[in-house]
């Protein structure tokens, strides 16, 4: 795979950091929202990078793309986030060509998620690819690869039970509440932030806690009202957050801001208050722990929770890996075909040029020459010849590189005819 992964003297790289080595604070330094993603893609295009995919979730930030050297991608990330190159190098990973492809399959199918079987990442990859396409920062390789990862993800969901139980950050947060809070159905719950994680958490709260004392607050009130209408919940203005915190027993923060949205200045109650921060970067300031009545739990702690559901899922990892290998093999075969496609195309063009010249000669020599019939017959022969060459190059026992070189030499295929 390695030689023909290269495009215009570049290699396909994945550079990034994840929960495995980078804590929530460091991941927050490198988090990328939609606006920053668009700027990275624009700058990449200006720098001559052919194709790039930018992904950023609460668990990881990664750039996947073609570059002459991985530092081109590292520099792009660091210049557009609050992280530094030195900070990145301490916790980062860099994968090249074959390993980069394998890594993207593992991430996209939930096998590398902080909570095994959390498939929310695949929707993030789809969104990221749409952004790349909109910015004209994709190529056939990247498009085919993303489609293959999506296919593998669907098959794993349908053919295994690795995603049973819908474990995710939002589900884990509700599990934590159920295990640690008594009489949960009668507690006041305040959900601050109604983005994707907030919405999922809200659904899990209603499904598992049987609690009808849930209040929603969002900076943009109409977004909260849409969710509230669906579940018949109460919505309060952002301006009232201080008084709402005073009345609540459990505060769930999923605001997705770049700086803390909750600090101890907003907390004026003496009763026990459990705060769950589901945001990256952290959206709850550490100073809330100075208050004796407050318990703060961040998503990194929630993600380390293991339960029976999660343990059962592990038995399906080998089956999921087999599916990935099957889909990846199809992708590799496509890649192999692309390797020799320019040579086959050039050979076909050369044979048609020879055919046209010969038919032109025969037409001049014979008055009753059947040009149409000759064209049909010779075109069919050319198709059969090129098919034979293509099948030869696909043969596992064939050295495709040597065969391509021989074909180019024998038929005198010019370099520009291969582009």
CSV table of C-alpha atoms in Angstrom, one decimal:
chain,number,residue,atom,x,y,z
A,1,UNK,CA,0.0,0.0,0.0
A,2,UNK,CA,2.7,2.4,0.9
A,3,UNK,CA,4.1,3.6,-2.5
A,4,UNK,CA,0.7,4.5,-4.0
A,5,UNK,CA,-0.7,6.1,-0.9
A,6,UNK,CA,1.6,9.0,-1.8
A,7,UNK,CA,0.1,11.9,-3.7
A,8,UNK,CA,2.4,14.5,-5.2
A,9,UNK,CA,5.3,13.5,-3.1
A,10,UNK,CA,3.3,13.4,0.1
A,11,UNK,CA,2.1,10.7,2.6
A,12,UNK,CA,-1.1,10.2,4.4
A,13,UNK,CA,-0.8,11.1,8.1
A,14,UNK,CA,-2.9,11.1,11.2
A,15,UNK,CA,-1.6,13.4,14.0
A,16,UNK,CA,-3.5,13.9,17.2
A,17,UNK,CA,-4.0,13.4,20.9
A,18,UNK,CA,-6.6,11.5,22.9
A,19,UNK,CA,-7.8,10.6,26.4
A,20,UNK,CA,-5.1,7.9,26.5
A,21,UNK,CA,-2.3,10.3,27.3
A,22,UNK,CA,-3.8,13.7,27.4
A,23,UNK,CA,-6.0,14.7,30.4
A,24,UNK,CA,-9.1,16.9,30.0
A,25,UNK,CA,-7.2,20.1,30.5
A,26,UNK,CA,-4.6,19.4,27.8
A,27,UNK,CA,-7.4,18.1,25.4
A,28,UNK,CA,-9.1,21.4,26.0
A,29,UNK,CA,-6.1,23.3,24.8
A,30,UNK,CA,-6.3,21.6,21.5
A,31,UNK,CA,-10.1,21.4,21.1
A,32,UNK,CA,-11.5,22.6,17.8
A,33,UNK,CA,-15.0,24.1,17.1
A,34,UNK,CA,-16.6,24.5,13.7
A,35,UNK,CA,-15.3,28.0,13.2
A,36,UNK,CA,-11.7,26.9,14.0
A,37,UNK,CA,-12.1,23.8,11.8
A,38,UNK,CA,-13.1,26.0,8.8
A,39,UNK,CA,-10.0,28.2,9.4
A,40,UNK,CA,-7.7,25.2,9.6
A,41,UNK,CA,-9.1,23.9,6.3
A,42,UNK,CA,-8.7,27.2,4.6
A,43,UNK,CA,-5.1,27.6,5.8
A,44,UNK,CA,-4.4,24.0,4.7
A,45,UNK,CA,-5.6,24.8,1.2
A,46,UNK,CA,-3.4,27.9,1.1
A,47,UNK,CA,-0.5,25.8,2.2
A,48,UNK,CA,-1.0,23.4,-0.7
A,49,UNK,CA,-2.3,20.4,1.3
A,50,UNK,CA,-4.3,18.3,-1.0
A,51,UNK,CA,-6.9,16.7,1.4
A,52,UNK,CA,-7.5,17.1,5.1
A,53,UNK,CA,-10.0,15.9,7.7
A,54,UNK,CA,-10.3,17.7,11.1
A,55,UNK,CA,-12.0,15.9,14.0
A,56,UNK,CA,-12.4,17.1,17.5
A,57,UNK,CA,-14.5,15.5,20.2
A,58,UNK,CA,-14.4,15.5,24.0
A,59,UNK,CA,-12.1,12.5,23.8
A,60,UNK,CA,-9.7,13.5,21.0
A,61,UNK,CA,-8.5,16.0,18.4
A,62,UNK,CA,-7.0,14.6,15.2
A,63,UNK,CA,-6.0,15.8,11.7
A,64,UNK,CA,-5.9,13.2,8.9
A,65,UNK,CA,-4.4,14.4,5.6
A,66,UNK,CA,-1.7,14.4,3.0
A,67,UNK,CA,1.6,16.2,3.8
A,68,UNK,CA,5.3,16.1,3.0
A,69,UNK,CA,6.0,15.9,6.7
A,70,UNK,CA,3.7,15.4,9.7
A,71,UNK,CA,4.9,18.7,11.2
A,72,UNK,CA,2.9,20.5,8.5
A,73,UNK,CA,-0.3,19.2,10.2
A,74,UNK,CA,1.0,19.6,13.8
A,75,UNK,CA,1.8,23.3,13.0
A,76,UNK,CA,-1.7,23.8,11.5
A,77,UNK,CA,-3.3,22.4,14.7
A,78,UNK,CA,-1.1,24.4,17.1
A,79,UNK,CA,-1.4,27.7,15.2
A,80,UNK,CA,-5.2,27.5,15.4
A,81,UNK,CA,-5.7,26.3,19.0
A,82,UNK,CA,-4.4,27.2,22.5
A,83,UNK,CA,-2.0,24.3,22.6
A,84,UNK,CA,1.8,24.5,21.9
A,85,UNK,CA,4.0,22.2,19.9
A,86,UNK,CA,5.9,21.3,23.0
A,87,UNK,CA,2.7,20.4,24.8
A,88,UNK,CA,1.5,18.4,21.8
A,89,UNK,CA,4.7,16.4,21.5
A,90,UNK,CA,4.4,15.1,25.1
A,91,UNK,CA,1.0,13.4,24.6
A,92,UNK,CA,0.7,13.1,20.8
A,93,UNK,CA,0.7,10.3,18.3
A,94,UNK,CA,1.6,10.3,14.6
A,95,UNK,CA,0.6,7.5,12.2
A,96,UNK,CA,1.7,7.2,8.6
A,97,UNK,CA,0.0,5.6,5.5
A,98,UNK,CA,-1.1,2.1,6.4
A,99,UNK,CA,-1.0,2.7,10.2
A,100,UNK,CA,-3.0,6.0,9.7
A,101,UNK,CA,-5.7,4.1,7.7
A,102,UNK,CA,-5.9,1.4,10.4
A,103,UNK,CA,-6.2,4.0,13.2
A,104,UNK,CA,-9.0,5.8,11.4
A,105,UNK,CA,-10.9,2.5,11.1
A,106,UNK,CA,-10.4,1.8,14.8
A,107,UNK,CA,-11.6,5.3,15.9
A,108,UNK,CA,-14.5,5.4,13.5
A,109,UNK,CA,-15.9,2.0,14.7
A,110,UNK,CA,-15.8,2.9,18.4
A,111,UNK,CA,-13.0,0.5,19.3
A,112,UNK,CA,-10.8,3.4,20.3
A,113,UNK,CA,-13.5,5.3,22.2
A,114,UNK,CA,-13.0,6.2,25.8
A,115,UNK,CA,-16.2,4.1,26.5
A,116,UNK,CA,-16.0,1.0,24.3
A,117,UNK,CA,-18.9,0.9,21.9
A,118,UNK,CA,-19.6,4.7,22.0
A,119,UNK,CA,-20.4,5.3,18.3
A,120,UNK,CA,-21.0,9.0,18.5
A,121,UNK,CA,-17.6,9.5,16.8
A,122,UNK,CA,-18.9,8.2,13.5
A,123,UNK,CA,-21.4,11.1,13.2
A,124,UNK,CA,-18.5,13.4,14.1
A,125,UNK,CA,-16.5,12.0,11.2
A,126,UNK,CA,-19.4,12.4,8.8
A,127,UNK,CA,-19.8,16.1,9.9
A,128,UNK,CA,-16.0,16.6,9.5
A,129,UNK,CA,-16.0,15.1,6.0
A,130,UNK,CA,-18.8,17.4,4.9
A,131,UNK,CA,-16.8,20.4,6.2
A,132,UNK,CA,-13.8,19.2,4.2
A,133,UNK,CA,-15.9,18.7,1.1
A,134,UNK,CA,-17.4,22.1,1.4
A,135,UNK,CA,-13.9,23.6,1.7
A,136,UNK,CA,-12.8,21.5,-1.3
A,137,UNK,CA,-10.2,19.7,0.8
A,138,UNK,CA,-11.0,16.1,-0.1
A,139,UNK,CA,-9.7,13.7,-2.8
A,140,UNK,CA,-10.9,10.2,-4.0
A,141,UNK,CA,-8.6,8.5,-1.4
A,142,UNK,CA,-10.1,10.3,1.6
A,143,UNK,CA,-13.7,10.0,0.3
A,144,UNK,CA,-13.3,6.3,-0.3
A,145,UNK,CA,-11.6,5.8,3.1
A,146,UNK,CA,-14.4,7.6,5.1
A,147,UNK,CA,-17.1,5.7,3.2
A,148,UNK,CA,-15.3,2.4,4.1
A,149,UNK,CA,-15.1,3.4,7.8
A,150,UNK,CA,-18.8,4.3,7.8
A,151,UNK,CA,-19.5,0.9,6.2
A,152,UNK,CA,-17.5,-0.9,8.8
A,153,UNK,CA,-19.2,1.0,11.6
A,154,UNK,CA,-22.7,0.1,10.3
A,155,UNK,CA,-21.7,-3.6,10.0
A,156,UNK,CA,-20.3,-3.7,13.5
A,157,UNK,CA,-23.5,-2.1,14.9
A,158,UNK,CA,-25.7,-4.6,13.0
A,159,UNK,CA,-23.7,-7.7,13.3
A,160,UNK,CA,-22.3,-7.5,16.8
A,161,UNK,CA,-23.7,-6.4,20.2
A,162,UNK,CA,-20.7,-4.1,21.0
A,163,UNK,CA,-23.0,-1.1,21.1
A,164,UNK,CA,-25.8,-2.7,23.2
A,165,UNK,CA,-26.9,-0.7,26.2
A,166,UNK,CA,-26.1,2.6,24.4
A,167,UNK,CA,-23.1,3.4,26.6
A,168,UNK,CA,-21.8,6.9,26.0
A,169,UNK,CA,-20.6,9.9,28.1
A,170,UNK,CA,-24.3,10.9,28.5
A,171,UNK,CA,-25.3,7.4,29.5
A,172,UNK,CA,-22.4,7.1,31.9
A,173,UNK,CA,-23.3,10.3,33.6
A,174,UNK,CA,-26.8,9.1,34.3
A,175,UNK,CA,-25.5,5.8,35.5
A,176,UNK,CA,-23.3,7.7,37.9
A,177,UNK,CA,-26.3,9.6,39.2
A,178,UNK,CA,-28.3,6.4,39.7
A,179,UNK,CA,-25.5,4.7,41.7
A,180,UNK,CA,-24.6,7.7,43.8
A,181,UNK,CA,-27.8,9.7,44.5
A,182,UNK,CA,-30.6,8.3,46.6
A,183,UNK,CA,-34.3,9.0,45.9
A,184,UNK,CA,-33.3,10.4,42.4
A,185,UNK,CA,-36.9,10.7,41.2
A,186,UNK,CA,-37.5,13.5,43.7
A,187,UNK,CA,-34.3,15.5,43.2
A,188,UNK,CA,-34.2,18.7,41.3
A,189,UNK,CA,-32.0,18.4,38.2
A,190,UNK,CA,-30.6,21.4,36.2
A,191,UNK,CA,-29.2,20.7,32.8
A,192,UNK,CA,-27.1,23.6,31.5
A,193,UNK,CA,-26.3,23.3,27.8
A,194,UNK,CA,-28.5,21.6,25.2
A,195,UNK,CA,-26.0,20.6,22.4
A,196,UNK,CA,-25.7,17.0,21.3
A,197,UNK,CA,-24.3,15.7,24.6
A,198,UNK,CA,-26.9,17.7,26.6
A,199,UNK,CA,-29.7,16.4,24.5
A,200,UNK,CA,-28.6,12.8,24.8
A,201,UNK,CA,-28.1,13.3,28.6
A,202,UNK,CA,-31.6,14.7,28.8
A,203,UNK,CA,-33.1,11.7,27.0
A,204,UNK,CA,-31.2,9.3,29.3
A,205,UNK,CA,-32.3,11.2,32.4
A,206,UNK,CA,-35.9,10.9,31.5
A,207,UNK,CA,-35.6,7.3,30.5
A,208,UNK,CA,-33.8,6.0,33.5
A,209,UNK,CA,-34.5,8.3,36.5
A,210,UNK,CA,-38.3,8.7,36.2
A,211,UNK,CA,-37.7,12.3,37.3
A,212,UNK,CA,-40.0,15.1,36.3
A,213,UNK,CA,-38.1,17.9,38.1
A,214,UNK,CA,-35.7,18.6,35.2
A,215,UNK,CA,-35.0,22.2,34.2
A,216,UNK,CA,-33.2,23.2,31.1
A,217,UNK,CA,-31.0,26.3,30.5
A,218,UNK,CA,-29.2,27.3,27.4
A,219,UNK,CA,-27.6,30.5,26.2
A,220,UNK,CA,-29.9,30.3,23.2
A,221,UNK,CA,-33.3,29.8,24.8
A,222,UNK,CA,-35.2,28.5,21.7
A,223,UNK,CA,-32.8,25.5,21.5
A,224,UNK,CA,-33.7,24.5,25.0
A,225,UNK,CA,-37.4,25.1,24.3
A,226,UNK,CA,-37.4,22.7,21.4
A,227,UNK,CA,-36.1,19.9,23.6
A,228,UNK,CA,-38.3,20.9,26.5
A,229,UNK,CA,-41.4,20.7,24.3
A,230,UNK,CA,-40.4,17.2,23.2
A,231,UNK,CA,-40.2,16.0,26.8
A,232,UNK,CA,-42.6,18.4,28.6
A,233,UNK,CA,-39.8,20.0,30.7
A,234,UNK,CA,-39.3,23.5,32.2
A,235,UNK,CA,-37.0,26.1,30.5
A,236,UNK,CA,-35.5,29.0,32.4
A,237,UNK,CA,-33.6,32.1,31.1
A,238,UNK,CA,-29.8,32.1,31.2
A,239,UNK,CA,-30.1,35.2,33.4
A,240,UNK,CA,-31.7,33.1,36.1
A,241,UNK,CA,-28.9,30.5,36.3
A,242,UNK,CA,-27.7,31.6,39.8
A,243,UNK,CA,-31.1,31.2,41.4
A,244,UNK,CA,-31.7,27.9,39.6
A,245,UNK,CA,-28.4,26.5,40.8
A,246,UNK,CA,-29.5,27.5,44.4
A,247,UNK,CA,-32.6,25.3,44.0
A,248,UNK,CA,-31.1,22.3,42.4
A,249,UNK,CA,-29.6,19.1,43.7
A,250,UNK,CA,-27.8,18.0,40.6
A,251,UNK,CA,-26.2,20.3,38.0
A,252,UNK,CA,-25.2,18.8,34.7
A,253,UNK,CA,-23.0,21.1,32.6
A,254,UNK,CA,-22.6,20.4,28.8
A,255,UNK,CA,-22.1,23.9,27.4
A,256,UNK,CA,-19.1,23.3,25.1
A,257,UNK,CA,-17.6,26.8,25.8
A,258,UNK,CA,-13.9,27.5,25.5
A,259,UNK,CA,-13.8,28.9,29.1
A,260,UNK,CA,-15.6,27.9,32.4
A,261,UNK,CA,-19.3,28.8,32.5
A,262,UNK,CA,-19.8,27.8,36.1
A,263,UNK,CA,-17.6,29.0,39.0
A,264,UNK,CA,-18.1,29.1,42.8
A,265,UNK,CA,-19.4,32.7,42.5
A,266,UNK,CA,-22.6,31.3,41.1
A,267,UNK,CA,-23.2,28.9,43.9
A,268,UNK,CA,-24.9,30.3,47.0
A,269,UNK,CA,-26.6,27.2,48.5
A,270,UNK,CA,-25.6,25.2,51.6
A,271,UNK,CA,-27.3,22.0,50.6
A,272,UNK,CA,-25.4,19.2,48.9
A,273,UNK,CA,-24.8,19.8,45.2
A,274,UNK,CA,-23.5,17.3,42.7
A,275,UNK,CA,-22.0,18.8,39.6
A,276,UNK,CA,-21.2,16.7,36.5
A,277,UNK,CA,-19.0,18.5,33.9
A,278,UNK,CA,-19.5,16.8,30.5
A,279,UNK,CA,-17.5,19.4,28.6
A,280,UNK,CA,-14.1,19.7,26.9
A,281,UNK,CA,-12.5,22.1,27.7
A,282,UNK,CA,-13.7,21.9,31.3
A,283,UNK,CA,-16.7,24.3,31.7
A,284,UNK,CA,-16.8,24.1,35.5
A,285,UNK,CA,-14.0,26.0,37.3
A,286,UNK,CA,-12.0,24.0,39.8
A,287,UNK,CA,-12.7,26.5,42.5
A,288,UNK,CA,-16.2,25.0,43.1
A,289,UNK,CA,-14.5,22.2,45.0
A,290,UNK,CA,-13.5,24.8,47.6
A,291,UNK,CA,-17.2,24.7,48.7
A,292,UNK,CA,-17.8,21.9,51.2
A,293,UNK,CA,-21.2,21.1,49.9
A,294,UNK,CA,-20.1,20.6,46.3
A,295,UNK,CA,-19.1,17.4,44.6
A,296,UNK,CA,-17.6,17.8,41.2
A,297,UNK,CA,-17.3,14.9,38.7
A,298,UNK,CA,-15.7,15.4,35.3
A,299,UNK,CA,-16.3,13.2,32.2
A,300,UNK,CA,-12.9,11.6,32.4
A,301,UNK,CA,-14.0,10.0,35.7
A,302,UNK,CA,-17.3,9.0,34.2
A,303,UNK,CA,-15.6,7.4,31.3
A,304,UNK,CA,-13.5,5.1,33.5
A,305,UNK,CA,-16.6,3.5,35.0
A,306,UNK,CA,-17.0,-0.1,34.2
A,307,UNK,CA,-20.2,-2.0,34.5
A,308,UNK,CA,-21.6,-5.4,33.4
A,309,UNK,CA,-22.7,-3.9,30.0
A,310,UNK,CA,-19.2,-2.7,29.2
A,311,UNK,CA,-17.6,-6.0,30.3
A,312,UNK,CA,-20.0,-7.9,28.0
A,313,UNK,CA,-19.1,-5.7,25.1
A,314,UNK,CA,-15.4,-6.7,25.2
A,315,UNK,CA,-16.2,-10.2,24.0
A,316,UNK,CA,-17.3,-8.8,20.7
A,317,UNK,CA,-14.0,-7.0,20.0
A,318,UNK,CA,-12.5,-9.9,17.9
A,319,UNK,CA,-15.7,-10.0,15.8
A,320,UNK,CA,-15.6,-6.3,15.2
A,321,UNK,CA,-11.9,-6.5,14.3
A,322,UNK,CA,-12.7,-9.2,11.7
A,323,UNK,CA,-15.3,-6.9,10.1
A,324,UNK,CA,-12.8,-4.1,10.0
A,325,UNK,CA,-10.3,-6.3,8.2
A,326,UNK,CA,-12.9,-7.4,5.7
A,327,UNK,CA,-13.9,-3.8,4.8
A,328,UNK,CA,-10.2,-2.6,4.9
A,329,UNK,CA,-9.3,-5.4,2.4
A,330,UNK,CA,-11.9,-4.1,0.0
A,331,UNK,CA,-10.4,-0.6,0.4
A,332,UNK,CA,-6.9,-2.0,-0.1
A,333,UNK,CA,-8.1,-3.7,-3.3
A,334,UNK,CA,-9.6,-0.5,-4.6
A,335,UNK,CA,-6.3,1.2,-3.8
A,336,UNK,CA,-4.4,-1.4,-5.7
A,337,UNK,CA,-6.7,-0.9,-8.7
A,338,UNK,CA,-6.0,2.8,-8.6
A,339,UNK,CA,-2.3,2.1,-8.7
A,340,UNK,CA,-2.4,0.6,-12.1
A,341,UNK,CA,-5.5,2.4,-13.5
A,342,UNK,CA,-3.5,5.2,-15.2
A,343,UNK,CA,-1.3,2.6,-17.0
A,344,UNK,CA,-4.3,0.6,-18.2
A,345,UNK,CA,-6.0,3.8,-19.3
A,346,UNK,CA,-2.8,5.0,-21.2
A,347,UNK,CA,-2.5,1.5,-22.8
A,348,UNK,CA,-6.1,1.7,-24.0
A,349,UNK,CA,-5.6,5.1,-25.4
A,350,UNK,CA,-2.4,3.9,-27.2
A,351,UNK,CA,-4.2,0.9,-28.7
A,352,UNK,CA,-7.1,3.1,-29.9
A,353,UNK,CA,-4.6,5.5,-31.5
A,354,UNK,CA,-3.0,2.5,-33.4
A,355,UNK,CA,-6.5,1.3,-34.3
A,356,UNK,CA,-7.6,4.7,-35.7
A,357,UNK,CA,-4.4,4.9,-37.8
A,358,UNK,CA,-4.8,1.4,-39.2
A,359,UNK,CA,-8.5,1.9,-40.0
A,360,UNK,CA,-7.6,5.2,-41.8
A,361,UNK,CA,-4.9,3.4,-43.8
A,362,UNK,CA,-7.3,0.5,-44.8
A,363,UNK,CA,-10.0,3.0,-45.8
A,364,UNK,CA,-7.6,4.6,-48.3
A,365,UNK,CA,-6.5,1.2,-49.7
A,366,UNK,CA,-9.9,-0.4,-50.2
A,367,UNK,CA,-12.9,1.2,-51.7
A,368,UNK,CA,-15.3,-1.3,-50.2
A,369,UNK,CA,-13.7,-1.3,-46.8
A,370,UNK,CA,-16.4,-1.7,-44.0
A,371,UNK,CA,-15.1,0.9,-41.6
A,372,UNK,CA,-18.0,0.4,-39.1
A,373,UNK,CA,-17.5,-3.3,-38.8
A,374,UNK,CA,-13.7,-3.0,-38.5
A,375,UNK,CA,-14.2,-0.4,-35.7
A,376,UNK,CA,-16.5,-2.7,-33.7
A,377,UNK,CA,-14.3,-5.7,-34.0
A,378,UNK,CA,-11.0,-3.8,-33.2
A,379,UNK,CA,-12.7,-2.0,-30.2
A,380,UNK,CA,-13.8,-5.4,-28.8
A,381,UNK,CA,-10.3,-6.8,-29.2
A,382,UNK,CA,-8.8,-3.8,-27.5
A,383,UNK,CA,-11.2,-4.2,-24.5
A,384,UNK,CA,-10.2,-7.9,-24.2
A,385,UNK,CA,-6.5,-7.0,-24.3
A,386,UNK,CA,-6.8,-4.4,-21.6
A,387,UNK,CA,-8.9,-6.7,-19.5
A,388,UNK,CA,-6.2,-9.3,-19.7
A,389,UNK,CA,-3.6,-6.8,-18.6
A,390,UNK,CA,-5.7,-5.6,-15.7
A,391,UNK,CA,-6.4,-9.1,-14.5
A,392,UNK,CA,-2.6,-9.8,-14.7
A,393,UNK,CA,-1.9,-6.8,-12.6
A,394,UNK,CA,-4.5,-7.8,-10.0
A,395,UNK,CA,-2.9,-11.2,-9.6
A,396,UNK,CA,-1.4,-11.6,-6.1
A,397,UNK,CA,1.5,-13.6,-7.6
A,398,UNK,CA,2.4,-10.7,-9.9
A,399,UNK,CA,4.8,-7.9,-9.2
A,400,UNK,CA,2.6,-5.0,-10.3
A,401,UNK,CA,5.4,-2.5,-10.2
A,402,UNK,CA,7.6,-4.6,-12.6
A,403,UNK,CA,4.7,-5.3,-14.9
A,404,UNK,CA,3.6,-1.7,-15.1
A,405,UNK,CA,7.2,-0.7,-16.0
A,406,UNK,CA,7.3,-3.4,-18.7
A,407,UNK,CA,4.0,-2.3,-20.2
A,408,UNK,CA,5.1,1.3,-20.2
A,409,UNK,CA,8.3,0.3,-21.9
A,410,UNK,CA,6.9,-2.1,-24.5
A,411,UNK,CA,4.0,0.2,-25.6
A,412,UNK,CA,6.2,3.4,-25.2
A,413,UNK,CA,3.7,5.1,-22.9
A,414,UNK,CA,4.7,8.7,-22.4
A,415,UNK,CA,4.7,10.0,-18.8
A,416,UNK,CA,2.2,12.7,-19.5
A,417,UNK,CA,-0.3,10.0,-20.8
A,418,UNK,CA,-0.4,8.5,-17.3
A,419,UNK,CA,-1.6,11.6,-15.6
